[in-house]
C-alpha positions as a Markdown table, in Angstrom:
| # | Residue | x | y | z |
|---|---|---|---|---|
| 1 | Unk | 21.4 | 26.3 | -17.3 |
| 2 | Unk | 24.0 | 23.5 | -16.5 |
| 3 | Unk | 23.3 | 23.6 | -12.7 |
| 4 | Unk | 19.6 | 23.3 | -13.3 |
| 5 | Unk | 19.4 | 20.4 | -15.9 |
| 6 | Unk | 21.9 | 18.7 | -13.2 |
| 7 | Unk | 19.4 | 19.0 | -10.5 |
| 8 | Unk | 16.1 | 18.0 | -12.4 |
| 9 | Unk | 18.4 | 15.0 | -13.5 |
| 10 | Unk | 19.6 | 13.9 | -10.2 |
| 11 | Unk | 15.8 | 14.5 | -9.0 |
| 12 | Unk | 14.3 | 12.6 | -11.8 |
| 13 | Unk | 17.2 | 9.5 | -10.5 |
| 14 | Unk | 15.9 | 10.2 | -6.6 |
| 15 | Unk | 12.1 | 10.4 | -7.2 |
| 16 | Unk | 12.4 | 7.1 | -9.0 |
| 17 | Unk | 13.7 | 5.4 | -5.7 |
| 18 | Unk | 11.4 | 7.3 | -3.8 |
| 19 | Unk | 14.1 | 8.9 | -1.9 |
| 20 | Unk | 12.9 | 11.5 | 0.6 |
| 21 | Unk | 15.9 | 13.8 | -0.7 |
| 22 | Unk | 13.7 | 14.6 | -4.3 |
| 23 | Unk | 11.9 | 17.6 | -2.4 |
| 24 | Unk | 16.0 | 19.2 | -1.8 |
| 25 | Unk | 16.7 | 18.6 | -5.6 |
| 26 | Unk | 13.4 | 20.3 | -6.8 |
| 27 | Unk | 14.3 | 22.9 | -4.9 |
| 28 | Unk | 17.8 | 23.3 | -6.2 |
| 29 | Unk | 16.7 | 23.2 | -9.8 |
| 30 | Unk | 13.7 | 26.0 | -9.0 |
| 31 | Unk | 16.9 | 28.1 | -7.4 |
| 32 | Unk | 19.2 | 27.1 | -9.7 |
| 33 | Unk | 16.1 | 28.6 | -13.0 |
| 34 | Unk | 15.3 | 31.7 | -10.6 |
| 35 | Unk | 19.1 | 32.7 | -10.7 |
| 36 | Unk | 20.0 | 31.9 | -13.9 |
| 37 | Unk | 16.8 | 34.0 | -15.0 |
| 38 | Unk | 15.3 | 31.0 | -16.9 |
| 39 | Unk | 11.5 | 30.1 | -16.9 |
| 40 | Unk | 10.6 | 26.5 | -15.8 |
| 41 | Unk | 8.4 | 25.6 | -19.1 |
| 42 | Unk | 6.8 | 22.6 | -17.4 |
| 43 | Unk | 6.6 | 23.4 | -13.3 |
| 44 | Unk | 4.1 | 20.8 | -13.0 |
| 45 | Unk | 7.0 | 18.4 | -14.2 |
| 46 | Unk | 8.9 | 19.2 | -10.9 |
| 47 | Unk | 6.2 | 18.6 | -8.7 |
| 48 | Unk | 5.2 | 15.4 | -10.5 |
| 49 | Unk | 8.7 | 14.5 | -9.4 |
| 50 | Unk | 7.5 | 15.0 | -6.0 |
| 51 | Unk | 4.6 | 13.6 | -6.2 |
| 52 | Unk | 6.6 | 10.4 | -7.5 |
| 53 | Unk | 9.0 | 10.1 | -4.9 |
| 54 | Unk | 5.9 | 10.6 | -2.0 |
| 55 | Unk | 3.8 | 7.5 | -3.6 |
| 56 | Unk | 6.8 | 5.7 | -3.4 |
| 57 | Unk | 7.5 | 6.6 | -0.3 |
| 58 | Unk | 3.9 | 5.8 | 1.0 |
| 59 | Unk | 4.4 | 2.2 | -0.7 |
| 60 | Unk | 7.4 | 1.4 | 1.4 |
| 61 | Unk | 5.6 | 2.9 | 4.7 |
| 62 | Unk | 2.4 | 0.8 | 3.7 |
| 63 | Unk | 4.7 | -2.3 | 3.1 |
| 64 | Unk | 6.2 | -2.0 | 6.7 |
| 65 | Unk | 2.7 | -2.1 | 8.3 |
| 66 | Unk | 1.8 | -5.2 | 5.7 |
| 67 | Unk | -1.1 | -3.1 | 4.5 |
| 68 | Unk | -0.7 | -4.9 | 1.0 |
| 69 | Unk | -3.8 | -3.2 | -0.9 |
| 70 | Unk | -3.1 | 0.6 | 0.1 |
| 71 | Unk | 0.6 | -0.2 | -1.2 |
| 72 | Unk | -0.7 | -1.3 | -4.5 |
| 73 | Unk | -2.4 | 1.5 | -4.8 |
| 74 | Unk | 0.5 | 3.5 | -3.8 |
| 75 | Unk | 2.5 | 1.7 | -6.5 |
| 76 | Unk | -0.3 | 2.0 | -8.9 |
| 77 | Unk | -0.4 | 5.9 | -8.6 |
| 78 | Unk | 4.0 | 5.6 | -9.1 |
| 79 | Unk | 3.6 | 3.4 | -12.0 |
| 80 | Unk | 0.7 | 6.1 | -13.5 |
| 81 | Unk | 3.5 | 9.6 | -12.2 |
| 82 | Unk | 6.4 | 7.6 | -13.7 |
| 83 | Unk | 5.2 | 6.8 | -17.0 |
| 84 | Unk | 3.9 | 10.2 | -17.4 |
| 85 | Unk | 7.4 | 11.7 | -16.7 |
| 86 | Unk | 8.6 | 8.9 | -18.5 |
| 87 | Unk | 10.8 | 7.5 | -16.1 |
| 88 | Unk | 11.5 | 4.0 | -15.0 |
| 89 | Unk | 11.2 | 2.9 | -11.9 |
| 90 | Unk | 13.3 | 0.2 | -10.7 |
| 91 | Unk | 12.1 | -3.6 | -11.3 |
| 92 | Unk | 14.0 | -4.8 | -8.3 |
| 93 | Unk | 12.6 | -1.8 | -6.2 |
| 94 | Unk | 8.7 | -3.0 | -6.9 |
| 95 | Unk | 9.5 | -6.5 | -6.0 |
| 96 | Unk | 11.3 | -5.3 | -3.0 |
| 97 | Unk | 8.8 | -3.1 | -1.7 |
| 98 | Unk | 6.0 | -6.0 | -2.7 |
| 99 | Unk | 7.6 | -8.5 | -1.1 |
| 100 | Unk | 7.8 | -7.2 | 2.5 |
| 101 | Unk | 4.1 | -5.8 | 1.8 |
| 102 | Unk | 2.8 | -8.9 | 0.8 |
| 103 | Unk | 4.7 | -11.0 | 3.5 |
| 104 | Unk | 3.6 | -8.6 | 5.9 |
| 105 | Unk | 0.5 | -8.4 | 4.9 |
| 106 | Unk | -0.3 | -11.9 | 5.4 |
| 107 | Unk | 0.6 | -12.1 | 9.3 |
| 108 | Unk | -1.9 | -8.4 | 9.1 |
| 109 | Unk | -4.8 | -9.7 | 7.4 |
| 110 | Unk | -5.0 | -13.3 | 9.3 |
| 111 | Unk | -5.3 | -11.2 | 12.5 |
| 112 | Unk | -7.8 | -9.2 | 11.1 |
| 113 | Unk | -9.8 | -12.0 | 10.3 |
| 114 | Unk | -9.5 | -13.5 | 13.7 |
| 115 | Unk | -10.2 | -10.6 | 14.9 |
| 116 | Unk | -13.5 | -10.7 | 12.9 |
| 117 | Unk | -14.1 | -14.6 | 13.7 |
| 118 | Unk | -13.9 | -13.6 | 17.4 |
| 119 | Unk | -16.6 | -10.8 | 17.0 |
| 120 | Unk | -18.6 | -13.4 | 14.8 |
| 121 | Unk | -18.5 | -10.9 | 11.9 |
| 122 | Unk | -18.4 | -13.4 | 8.6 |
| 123 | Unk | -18.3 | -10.9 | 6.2 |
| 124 | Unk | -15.4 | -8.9 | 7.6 |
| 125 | Unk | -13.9 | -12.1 | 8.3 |
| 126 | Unk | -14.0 | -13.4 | 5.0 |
| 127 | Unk | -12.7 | -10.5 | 3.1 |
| 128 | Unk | -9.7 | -10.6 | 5.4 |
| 129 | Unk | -9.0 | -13.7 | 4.7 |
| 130 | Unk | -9.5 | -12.8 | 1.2 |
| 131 | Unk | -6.8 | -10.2 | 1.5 |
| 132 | Unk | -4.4 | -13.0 | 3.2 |
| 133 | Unk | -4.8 | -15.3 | 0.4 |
| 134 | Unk | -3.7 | -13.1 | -1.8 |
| 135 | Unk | -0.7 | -11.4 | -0.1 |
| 136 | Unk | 0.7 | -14.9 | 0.0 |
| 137 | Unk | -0.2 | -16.0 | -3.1 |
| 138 | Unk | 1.6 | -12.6 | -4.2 |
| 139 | Unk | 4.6 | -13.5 | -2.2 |
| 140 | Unk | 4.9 | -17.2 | -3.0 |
| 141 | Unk | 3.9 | -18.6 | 0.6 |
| 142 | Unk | 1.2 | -21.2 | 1.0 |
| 143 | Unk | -1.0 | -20.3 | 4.1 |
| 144 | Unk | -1.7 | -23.4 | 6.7 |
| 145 | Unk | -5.4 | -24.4 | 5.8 |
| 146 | Unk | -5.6 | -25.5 | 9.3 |
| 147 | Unk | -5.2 | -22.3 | 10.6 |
| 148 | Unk | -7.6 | -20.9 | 7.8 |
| 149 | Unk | -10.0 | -23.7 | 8.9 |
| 150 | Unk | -10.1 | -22.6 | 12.9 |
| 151 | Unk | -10.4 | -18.9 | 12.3 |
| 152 | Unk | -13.4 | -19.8 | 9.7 |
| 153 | Unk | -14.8 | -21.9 | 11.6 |
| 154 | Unk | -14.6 | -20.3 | 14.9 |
| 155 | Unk | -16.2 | -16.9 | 12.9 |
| 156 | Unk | -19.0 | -19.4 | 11.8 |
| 157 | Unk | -19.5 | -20.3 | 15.5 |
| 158 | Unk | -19.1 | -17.0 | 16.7 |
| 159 | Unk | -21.7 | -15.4 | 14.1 |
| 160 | Unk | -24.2 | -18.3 | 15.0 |
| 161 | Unk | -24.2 | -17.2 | 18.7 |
| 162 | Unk | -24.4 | -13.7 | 17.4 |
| 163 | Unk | -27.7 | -14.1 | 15.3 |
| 164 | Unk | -29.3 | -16.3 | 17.7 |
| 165 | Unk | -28.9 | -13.9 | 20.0 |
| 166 | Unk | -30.8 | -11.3 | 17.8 |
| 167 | Unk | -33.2 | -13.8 | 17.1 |
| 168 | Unk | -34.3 | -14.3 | 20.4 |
| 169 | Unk | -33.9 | -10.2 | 20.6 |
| 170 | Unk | -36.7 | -10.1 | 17.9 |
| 171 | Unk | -38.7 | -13.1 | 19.3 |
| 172 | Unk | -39.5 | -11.3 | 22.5 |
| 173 | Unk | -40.4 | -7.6 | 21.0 |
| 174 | Unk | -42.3 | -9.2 | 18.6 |
């Protein structure tokens, strides 16, 4: 019984960093029960511990590709796992992990939303920006207003040319 309450222990310690190695240490505690004939009262417990380690997991990858809200979500769902198992997870490993997503997120978002201005797509554009305001206001960085200023104002141009063009579209069937 020593071997097993050693591994859920040590996975309980990895899934809270979100280490990749937690799915090794389930294992090894399910082995460890099978051969010591014990029955796992709480199985789901394990694979919470799992599921723990894969949202954090998903946070960091999000983070790395600046995709700020699907990692707040991801961190959402490890808060949720975590408290159920009750286990803390790491203060300085959320800020860590919210701080590259949300300084890469802003550099992500303020593409999207050029990207948006130059199809003259407002809406999209403005909910991008949206998102950039508040990655940096997340992560303590003040955007440029000039540069918010050009990309909004090049989508307002861009989305002017766009519906006159399906004006005079609807003009001539009409």
């Amino acid at each position: 019984g020593r071997a097993y309450l050693d591994a859920v222990k040590s996975a309980r310690r990895l899934a809270s960093e979100g280490s990749s190695d937690t799915d090794g240490e389930v294992k090894r505690a399910k082995d460890h029960a099978v051969r010591a004939g014990m029955v796992d009262l709480n199985p789901s417990a394990l694979e919470r511990l799992q599921k723990l380690a894969e949202a954090i997991q998903s946070a960091r990858a999000q983070a790395r590709v600046g995709d700020a809200e699907a990692m707040n979500g991801s961190l959402d769902e490890a808060g949720r796992i975590a408290e159920g198992l009750d286990i803390r997870i790491k203060p300085p490993l959320i800020a860590e992990i919210m701080g590259e997503g949300n300084r890469r997120g802003i550099d992500r978002y303020l593409a999207e939303a050029h990207k948006y201005a130059e199809q003259g797509d407002i809406e999209n554009m403005g909910h991008a920006l949206e998102r950039a305001r508040r990655s940096a206001e997340a992560a303590g960085i003040t955007l440029d207003p000039f540069k918010l200023a050009e990309i909004t104002h090049h989508g307002n141009v861009r989305g002017i040319d766009h519906w006159l063009a399906e004006a005079r579209k609807f003009s001539k069937q009409g």
